mmCIF file of C-alpha atoms in Angstrom:
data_model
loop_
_atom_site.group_PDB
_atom_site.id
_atom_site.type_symbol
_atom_site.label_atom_id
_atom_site.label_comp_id
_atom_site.label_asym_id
_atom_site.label_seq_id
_atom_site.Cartn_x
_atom_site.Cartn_y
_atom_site.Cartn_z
ATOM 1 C CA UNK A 57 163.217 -39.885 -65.551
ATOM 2 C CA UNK A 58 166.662 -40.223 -65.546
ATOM 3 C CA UNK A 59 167.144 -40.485 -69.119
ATOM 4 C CA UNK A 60 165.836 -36.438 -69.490
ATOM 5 C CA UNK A 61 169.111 -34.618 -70.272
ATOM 6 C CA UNK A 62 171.059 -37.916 -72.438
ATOM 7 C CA UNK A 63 167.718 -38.080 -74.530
ATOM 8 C CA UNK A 64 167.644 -34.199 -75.165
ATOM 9 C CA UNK A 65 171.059 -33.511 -75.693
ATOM 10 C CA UNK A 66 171.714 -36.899 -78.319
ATOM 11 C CA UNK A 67 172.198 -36.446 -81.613
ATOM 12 C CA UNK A 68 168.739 -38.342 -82.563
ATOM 13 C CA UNK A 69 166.966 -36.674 -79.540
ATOM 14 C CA UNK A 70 164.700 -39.505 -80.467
ATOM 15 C CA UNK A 71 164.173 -43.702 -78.502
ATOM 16 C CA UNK A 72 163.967 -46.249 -80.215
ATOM 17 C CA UNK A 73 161.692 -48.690 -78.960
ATOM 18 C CA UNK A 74 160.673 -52.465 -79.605
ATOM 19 C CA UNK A 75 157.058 -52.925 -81.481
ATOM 20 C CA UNK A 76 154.127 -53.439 -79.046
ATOM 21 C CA UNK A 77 153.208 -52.558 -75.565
ATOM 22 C CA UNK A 78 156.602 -52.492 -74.238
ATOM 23 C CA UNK A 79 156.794 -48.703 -72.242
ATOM 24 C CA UNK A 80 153.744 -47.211 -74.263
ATOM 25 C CA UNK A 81 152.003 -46.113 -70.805
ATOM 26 C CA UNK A 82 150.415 -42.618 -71.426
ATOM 27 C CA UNK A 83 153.130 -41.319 -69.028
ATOM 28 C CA UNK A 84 156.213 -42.309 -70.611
ATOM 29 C CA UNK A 85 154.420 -40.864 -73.933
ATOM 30 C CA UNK A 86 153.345 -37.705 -72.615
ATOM 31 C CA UNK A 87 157.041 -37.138 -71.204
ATOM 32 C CA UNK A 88 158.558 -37.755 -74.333
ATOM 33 C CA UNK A 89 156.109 -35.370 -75.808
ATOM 34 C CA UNK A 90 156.722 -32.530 -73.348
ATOM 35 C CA UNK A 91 160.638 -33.115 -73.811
ATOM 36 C CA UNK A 92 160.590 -33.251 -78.116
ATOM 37 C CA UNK A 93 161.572 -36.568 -77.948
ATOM 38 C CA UNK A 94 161.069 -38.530 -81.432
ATOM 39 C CA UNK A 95 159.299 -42.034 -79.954
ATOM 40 C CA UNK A 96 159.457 -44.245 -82.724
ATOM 41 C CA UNK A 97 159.228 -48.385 -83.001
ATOM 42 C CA UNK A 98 161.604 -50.753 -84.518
ATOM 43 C CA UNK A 99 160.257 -52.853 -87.505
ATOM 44 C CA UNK A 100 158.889 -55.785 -86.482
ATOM 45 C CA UNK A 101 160.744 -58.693 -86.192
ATOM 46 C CA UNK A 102 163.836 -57.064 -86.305
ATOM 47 C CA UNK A 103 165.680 -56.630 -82.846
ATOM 48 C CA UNK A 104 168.688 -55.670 -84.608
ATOM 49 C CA UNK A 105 167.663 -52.499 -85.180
ATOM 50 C CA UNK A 106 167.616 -51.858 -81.305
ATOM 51 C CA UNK A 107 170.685 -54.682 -80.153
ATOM 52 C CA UNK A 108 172.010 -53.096 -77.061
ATOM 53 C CA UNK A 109 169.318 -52.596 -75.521
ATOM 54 C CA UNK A 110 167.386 -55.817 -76.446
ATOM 55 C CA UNK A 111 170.816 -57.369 -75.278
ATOM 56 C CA UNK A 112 170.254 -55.560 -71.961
ATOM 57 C CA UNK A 113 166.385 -56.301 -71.511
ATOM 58 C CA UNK A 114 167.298 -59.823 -72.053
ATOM 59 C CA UNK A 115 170.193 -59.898 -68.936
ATOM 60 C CA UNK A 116 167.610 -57.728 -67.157
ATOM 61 C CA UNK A 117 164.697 -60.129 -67.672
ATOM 62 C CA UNK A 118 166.637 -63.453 -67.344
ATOM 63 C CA UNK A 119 168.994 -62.409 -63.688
ATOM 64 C CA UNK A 120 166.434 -60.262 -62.004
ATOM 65 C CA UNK A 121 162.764 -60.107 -63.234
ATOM 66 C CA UNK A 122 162.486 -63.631 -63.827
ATOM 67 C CA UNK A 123 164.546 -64.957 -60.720
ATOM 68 C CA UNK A 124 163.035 -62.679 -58.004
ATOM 69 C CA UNK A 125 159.782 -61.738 -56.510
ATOM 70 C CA UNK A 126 158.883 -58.534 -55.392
ATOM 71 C CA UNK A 127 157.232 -57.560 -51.893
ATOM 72 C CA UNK A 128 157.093 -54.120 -52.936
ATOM 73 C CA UNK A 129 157.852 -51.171 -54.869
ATOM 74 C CA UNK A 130 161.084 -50.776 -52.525
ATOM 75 C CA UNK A 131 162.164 -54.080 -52.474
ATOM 76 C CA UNK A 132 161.989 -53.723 -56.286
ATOM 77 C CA UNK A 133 164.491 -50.800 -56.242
ATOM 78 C CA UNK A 134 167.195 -52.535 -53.871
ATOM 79 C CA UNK A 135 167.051 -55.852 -55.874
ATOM 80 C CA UNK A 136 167.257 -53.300 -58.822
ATOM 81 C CA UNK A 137 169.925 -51.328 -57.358
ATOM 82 C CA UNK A 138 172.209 -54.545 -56.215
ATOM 83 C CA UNK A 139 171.502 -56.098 -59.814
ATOM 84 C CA UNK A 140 172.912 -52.825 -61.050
ATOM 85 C CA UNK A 141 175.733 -52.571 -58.784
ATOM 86 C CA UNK A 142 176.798 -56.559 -60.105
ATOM 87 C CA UNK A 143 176.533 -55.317 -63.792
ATOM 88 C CA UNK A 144 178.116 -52.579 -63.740
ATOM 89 C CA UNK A 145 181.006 -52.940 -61.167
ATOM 90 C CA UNK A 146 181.963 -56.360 -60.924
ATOM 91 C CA UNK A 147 180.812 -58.638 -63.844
ATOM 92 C CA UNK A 148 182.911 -58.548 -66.643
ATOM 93 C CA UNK A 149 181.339 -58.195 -70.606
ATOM 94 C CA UNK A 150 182.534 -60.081 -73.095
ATOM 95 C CA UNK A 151 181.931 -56.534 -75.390
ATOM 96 C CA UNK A 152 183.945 -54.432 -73.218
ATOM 97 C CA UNK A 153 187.053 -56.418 -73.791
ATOM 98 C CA UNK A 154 186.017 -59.082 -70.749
ATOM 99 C CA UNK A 155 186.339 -55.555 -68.614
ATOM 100 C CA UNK A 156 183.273 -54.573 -66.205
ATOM 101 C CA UNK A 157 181.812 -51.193 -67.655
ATOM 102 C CA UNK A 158 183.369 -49.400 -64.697
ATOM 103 C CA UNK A 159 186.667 -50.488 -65.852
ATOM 104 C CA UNK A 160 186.234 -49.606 -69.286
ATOM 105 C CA UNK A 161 184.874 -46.275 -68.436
ATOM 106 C CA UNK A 162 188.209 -45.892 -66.243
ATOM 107 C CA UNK A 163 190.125 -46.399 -69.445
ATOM 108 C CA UNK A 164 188.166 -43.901 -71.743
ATOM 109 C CA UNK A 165 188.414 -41.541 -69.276
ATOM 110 C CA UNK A 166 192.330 -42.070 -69.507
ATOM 111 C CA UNK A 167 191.925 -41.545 -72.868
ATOM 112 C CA UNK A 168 189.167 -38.714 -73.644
ATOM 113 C CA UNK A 169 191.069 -36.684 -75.832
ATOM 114 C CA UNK A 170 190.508 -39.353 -78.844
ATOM 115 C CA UNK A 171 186.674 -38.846 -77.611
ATOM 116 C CA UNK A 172 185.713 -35.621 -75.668
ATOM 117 C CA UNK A 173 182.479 -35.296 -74.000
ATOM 118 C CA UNK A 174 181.394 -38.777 -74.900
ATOM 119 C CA UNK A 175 180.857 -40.149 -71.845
ATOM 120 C CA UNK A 176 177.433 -39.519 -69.882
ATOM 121 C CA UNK A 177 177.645 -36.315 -67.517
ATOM 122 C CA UNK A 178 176.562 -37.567 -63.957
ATOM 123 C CA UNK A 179 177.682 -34.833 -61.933
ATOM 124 C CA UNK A 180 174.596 -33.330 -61.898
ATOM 125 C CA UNK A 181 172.518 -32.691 -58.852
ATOM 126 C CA UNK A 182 169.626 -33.789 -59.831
ATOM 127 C CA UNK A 183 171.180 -36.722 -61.288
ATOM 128 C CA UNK A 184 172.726 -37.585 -58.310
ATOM 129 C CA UNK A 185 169.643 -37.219 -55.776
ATOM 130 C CA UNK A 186 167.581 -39.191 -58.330
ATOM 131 C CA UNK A 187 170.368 -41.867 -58.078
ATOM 132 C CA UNK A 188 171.143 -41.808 -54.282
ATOM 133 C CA UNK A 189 166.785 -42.874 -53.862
ATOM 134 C CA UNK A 190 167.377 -45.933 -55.856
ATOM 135 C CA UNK A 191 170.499 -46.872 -53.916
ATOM 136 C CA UNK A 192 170.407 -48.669 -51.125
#
């Protein structure tokens, strides 16, 4: 997963996750295990406690999962990886200062003294490789 290093090197080293079924599949439990990540629900009924990602699922689900079908596994992964390209590169967010995340990660990179090491390290090799699959 890529999520390995950013979960074990955050400060909670722990996910929070929506109540029910949502990503409980033995696997993703038994990796969290063998990496000493915390896996722990939010209350139910309140979404709050999780809002940036339930405010991603919800782009997520209402652009791609609900608007697409999928032939396969790899189809999946380049309708996943153009969807990502859109959201991250060109589509401005309203909570980024109307500024597509690759923009505002421009300008906090301009900036990074007021916040070393904040931003996500991707120039890992692994990282990369594990990236450069789910590309097109």
């Amino acid at each position: 997963m890529g999520a390995t290093q950013e979960a074990k090197t955050s400060f909670s080293a722990s996910f929070p996750m929506c109540y029910g079924t949502e990503l409980t599949s033995r696997a993703i439990l038994k990796w969290a295990n063998d990496n000493d990540v915390d896996w722990h629900y939010i209350d139910p009924g309140r979404p709050q406690q999780n809002a940036f990602i339930e405010s991603f699922n919800g782009s997520l689900r209402d652009e791609l999962l609900n608007e697409e079908l999928f032939d396969s596994l790899d189809d999946a992964r380049k309708k996943l990886a153009l969807w990502r390209y859109d959201y991250n590169q060109v589509r401005p967010h309203s909570s980024l200062g109307n500024q597509t995340p690759a923009e505002a990660r421009r300008a906090l990179e301009q900036t990074a003294g007021s916040a070393p090491d904040a931003l996500a390290q991707n120039n890992d090799e692994e990282y990369e490789i594990k990236t450069r699959k789910l590309s097109l």
